[in-house]
Amino acid sequence: MGVSQGALIVLLSVVIRLHAQTDVTQDFEDWPHTILTGWGTYTNDGWVLSDGEVRPNRGGYGAPIDQQCGWLNDFDVSSNTWLLSPLLPYGAGEVSFQVRRNTGTSAENFWEVQHSTDGTNWITDEVFYSMQDAWQPVSAVVDVLEPVYVRI
């Protein structure tokens, strides 16, 4: 997992389509702000945000949905920033989320959508190598029918 040279990855309104015909969503609205504590690992209702922040805005990049969003560390000093779902007992079909690039830098970033049935051994479902300067929806097919964790 990695992000390179000041590129920005912002997560908001993550939706995981389950095979049980329901969705698991994470919009970060009920997470406490981390503005004063900064980058770190935070948990909420079984979700884990590693090397990230939850806040309403960051620089000129406010959250376009509701009031706040999860921010993955976008500096070249981090190679282990991710959002992990709780164990999804019915598996997962598709993961959807929104991202944008930091327009204040020419750096590019990359990230992966992965799944694991044991929380230790990860299988990469899709790798993304670029994004736009504006918010864009992104989705990846996971398609696992057994209990599974998903991380971005």
mmCIF file of C-alpha atoms in Angstrom:
data_model
loop_
_atom_site.group_PDB
_atom_site.id
_atom_site.type_symbol
_atom_site.label_atom_id
_atom_site.label_comp_id
_atom_site.label_asym_id
_atom_site.label_seq_id
_atom_site.Cartn_x
_atom_site.Cartn_y
_atom_site.Cartn_z
ATOM 1 C CA MET A 1 0.000 0.000 0.000
ATOM 2 C CA GLY A 2 1.444 3.367 -0.739
ATOM 3 C CA VAL A 3 0.999 6.994 -1.504
ATOM 4 C CA SER A 4 3.762 9.012 -3.097
ATOM 5 C CA GLN A 5 5.062 12.564 -2.824
ATOM 6 C CA GLY A 6 2.278 14.712 -1.499
ATOM 7 C CA ALA A 7 -0.556 13.217 -3.489
ATOM 8 C CA LEU A 8 -3.932 13.356 -1.770
ATOM 9 C CA ILE A 9 -6.280 10.471 -1.138
ATOM 10 C CA VAL A 10 -9.506 11.314 0.579
ATOM 11 C CA LEU A 11 -12.154 8.793 1.472
ATOM 12 C CA LEU A 12 -15.743 9.621 2.077
ATOM 13 C CA SER A 13 -18.931 7.706 1.936
ATOM 14 C CA VAL A 14 -17.342 4.289 1.462
ATOM 15 C CA VAL A 15 -20.004 1.764 0.433
ATOM 16 C CA ILE A 16 -19.420 -1.983 0.462
ATOM 17 C CA ARG A 17 -22.085 -3.956 -1.380
ATOM 18 C CA LEU A 18 -22.595 -7.255 0.392
ATOM 19 C CA HIS A 19 -23.789 -10.486 -1.173
ATOM 20 C CA ALA A 20 -26.655 -10.483 1.348
ATOM 21 C CA GLN A 21 -28.310 -7.646 -0.660
ATOM 22 C CA THR A 22 -27.422 -5.025 1.925
ATOM 23 C CA ASP A 23 -24.771 -2.335 2.061
ATOM 24 C CA VAL A 24 -22.242 -1.439 4.725
ATOM 25 C CA THR A 25 -21.407 2.245 4.619
ATOM 26 C CA GLN A 26 -18.890 4.516 6.295
ATOM 27 C CA ASP A 27 -19.336 8.264 5.904
ATOM 28 C CA PHE A 28 -17.130 9.369 8.857
ATOM 29 C CA GLU A 29 -19.887 11.624 10.204
ATOM 30 C CA ASP A 30 -19.977 10.004 13.665
ATOM 31 C CA TRP A 31 -16.168 9.822 14.080
ATOM 32 C CA PRO A 32 -14.554 12.332 16.435
ATOM 33 C CA HIS A 33 -12.451 15.051 14.794
ATOM 34 C CA THR A 34 -8.710 14.353 14.815
ATOM 35 C CA ILE A 35 -7.607 17.876 13.900
ATOM 36 C CA LEU A 36 -5.806 18.404 17.196
ATOM 37 C CA THR A 37 -4.253 14.938 17.412
ATOM 38 C CA GLY A 38 -3.092 14.725 13.777
ATOM 39 C CA TRP A 39 -2.144 11.653 11.779
ATOM 40 C CA GLY A 40 -2.653 8.393 13.613
ATOM 41 C CA THR A 41 -4.642 5.193 13.888
ATOM 42 C CA TYR A 42 -8.300 5.658 14.826
ATOM 43 C CA THR A 43 -11.210 3.239 15.258
ATOM 44 C CA ASN A 44 -14.979 3.613 15.130
ATOM 45 C CA ASP A 45 -17.637 0.870 15.155
ATOM 46 C CA GLY A 46 -15.194 -1.808 13.985
ATOM 47 C CA TRP A 47 -13.611 0.356 11.252
ATOM 48 C CA VAL A 48 -9.895 1.193 11.500
ATOM 49 C CA LEU A 49 -8.231 4.197 9.842
ATOM 50 C CA SER A 50 -4.437 3.743 9.890
ATOM 51 C CA ASP A 51 -2.121 6.730 9.481
ATOM 52 C CA GLY A 52 -5.065 8.980 8.698
ATOM 53 C CA GLU A 53 -7.218 11.805 9.993
ATOM 54 C CA VAL A 54 -10.949 12.449 10.243
ATOM 55 C CA ARG A 55 -11.819 16.089 9.805
ATOM 56 C CA PRO A 56 -14.143 18.446 7.947
ATOM 57 C CA ASN A 57 -11.507 19.868 5.625
ATOM 58 C CA ARG A 58 -7.823 19.938 4.947
ATOM 59 C CA GLY A 59 -6.352 22.932 3.213
ATOM 60 C CA GLY A 60 -8.724 23.865 0.428
ATOM 61 C CA TYR A 61 -10.189 20.382 0.118
ATOM 62 C CA GLY A 62 -13.454 20.323 2.007
ATOM 63 C CA ALA A 63 -15.657 17.252 2.091
ATOM 64 C CA PRO A 64 -18.247 17.455 -0.706
ATOM 65 C CA ILE A 65 -20.602 15.067 1.100
ATOM 66 C CA ASP A 66 -21.948 15.972 4.544
ATOM 67 C CA GLN A 67 -19.535 17.482 7.076
ATOM 68 C CA GLN A 68 -16.322 15.441 7.309
ATOM 69 C CA CYS A 69 -14.324 12.680 5.699
ATOM 70 C CA GLY A 70 -11.400 10.338 6.260
ATOM 71 C CA TRP A 71 -8.021 11.455 4.972
ATOM 72 C CA LEU A 72 -5.248 8.996 4.197
ATOM 73 C CA ASN A 73 -1.738 10.310 4.837
ATOM 74 C CA ASP A 74 -0.636 11.795 1.556
ATOM 75 C CA PHE A 75 3.003 12.536 2.217
ATOM 76 C CA ASP A 76 5.915 10.467 0.947
ATOM 77 C CA VAL A 77 6.754 9.514 4.542
ATOM 78 C CA SER A 78 3.836 7.072 4.725
ATOM 79 C CA SER A 79 3.541 3.749 2.977
ATOM 80 C CA ASN A 80 1.038 2.164 5.353
ATOM 81 C CA THR A 81 -2.094 4.299 5.322
ATOM 82 C CA TRP A 82 -5.432 2.504 4.924
ATOM 83 C CA LEU A 83 -9.073 2.145 5.919
ATOM 84 C CA LEU A 84 -10.132 -1.314 7.137
ATOM 85 C CA SER A 85 -13.730 -2.507 7.349
ATOM 86 C CA PRO A 86 -15.067 -4.607 10.193
ATOM 87 C CA LEU A 87 -15.479 -8.332 9.460
ATOM 88 C CA LEU A 88 -18.275 -8.609 6.901
ATOM 89 C CA PRO A 89 -20.026 -11.918 7.756
ATOM 90 C CA TYR A 90 -21.727 -12.370 4.376
ATOM 91 C CA GLY A 91 -18.765 -11.475 2.189
ATOM 92 C CA ALA A 92 -18.483 -8.453 -0.096
ATOM 93 C CA GLY A 93 -19.321 -7.765 -3.712
ATOM 94 C CA GLU A 94 -18.174 -4.242 -4.582
ATOM 95 C CA VAL A 95 -16.449 -1.330 -2.835
ATOM 96 C CA SER A 96 -17.265 2.244 -3.861
ATOM 97 C CA PHE A 97 -15.730 5.492 -2.618
ATOM 98 C CA GLN A 98 -14.695 8.974 -3.724
ATOM 99 C CA VAL A 99 -11.183 10.351 -4.115
ATOM 100 C CA ARG A 100 -9.338 13.330 -5.538
ATOM 101 C CA ARG A 101 -5.752 14.317 -6.233
ATOM 102 C CA ASN A 102 -3.958 17.148 -4.488
ATOM 103 C CA THR A 103 -3.838 19.879 -7.121
ATOM 104 C CA GLY A 104 -1.054 21.616 -5.184
ATOM 105 C CA THR A 105 1.495 19.065 -6.378
ATOM 106 C CA SER A 106 2.351 17.220 -9.587
ATOM 107 C CA ALA A 107 2.865 13.969 -7.666
ATOM 108 C CA GLU A 108 0.789 10.931 -8.524
ATOM 109 C CA ASN A 109 -0.468 8.384 -6.069
ATOM 110 C CA PHE A 110 -1.597 4.799 -6.140
ATOM 111 C CA TRP A 111 -3.693 2.630 -3.893
ATOM 112 C CA GLU A 112 -5.190 -0.826 -3.718
ATOM 113 C CA VAL A 113 -8.486 -2.370 -2.722
ATOM 114 C CA GLN A 114 -7.753 -5.629 -0.907
ATOM 115 C CA HIS A 115 -9.614 -8.330 0.991
ATOM 116 C CA SER A 116 -8.691 -10.903 3.617
ATOM 117 C CA THR A 117 -10.603 -13.702 5.298
ATOM 118 C CA ASP A 118 -8.224 -13.779 8.284
ATOM 119 C CA GLY A 119 -7.120 -10.132 8.612
ATOM 120 C CA THR A 120 -3.496 -11.100 7.956
ATOM 121 C CA ASN A 121 -3.114 -12.444 4.422
ATOM 122 C CA TRP A 122 -4.299 -9.902 1.853
ATOM 123 C CA ILE A 123 -5.395 -10.409 -1.750
ATOM 124 C CA THR A 124 -5.344 -7.373 -4.046
ATOM 125 C CA ASP A 125 -8.615 -6.934 -5.935
ATOM 126 C CA GLU A 126 -7.712 -3.819 -7.871
ATOM 127 C CA VAL A 127 -4.856 -1.307 -8.116
ATOM 128 C CA PHE A 128 -5.457 2.324 -9.032
ATOM 129 C CA TYR A 129 -2.550 4.373 -10.379
ATOM 130 C CA SER A 130 -3.995 7.812 -10.978
ATOM 131 C CA MET A 131 -6.898 10.102 -10.235
ATOM 132 C CA GLN A 132 -8.331 13.408 -11.313
ATOM 133 C CA ASP A 133 -7.966 16.841 -9.742
ATOM 134 C CA ALA A 134 -11.697 16.893 -8.933
ATOM 135 C CA TRP A 135 -13.722 14.453 -6.809
ATOM 136 C CA GLN A 136 -14.396 11.206 -8.610
ATOM 137 C CA PRO A 137 -16.287 8.051 -7.683
ATOM 138 C CA VAL A 138 -14.224 4.855 -7.741
ATOM 139 C CA SER A 139 -15.297 1.234 -7.366
ATOM 140 C CA ALA A 140 -13.657 -2.161 -7.263
ATOM 141 C CA VAL A 141 -15.103 -5.672 -7.395
ATOM 142 C CA VAL A 142 -14.193 -7.856 -4.419
ATOM 143 C CA ASP A 143 -16.691 -10.723 -4.967
ATOM 144 C CA VAL A 144 -16.043 -12.893 -1.899
ATOM 145 C CA LEU A 145 -18.867 -15.068 -0.534
ATOM 146 C CA GLU A 146 -17.368 -15.906 2.885
ATOM 147 C CA PRO A 147 -16.716 -13.640 5.906
ATOM 148 C CA VAL A 148 -14.150 -11.066 4.822
ATOM 149 C CA TYR A 149 -12.349 -7.835 5.731
ATOM 150 C CA VAL A 150 -11.897 -5.155 3.063
ATOM 151 C CA ARG A 151 -9.294 -2.393 3.079
ATOM 152 C CA ILE A 152 -8.449 0.542 0.860
#
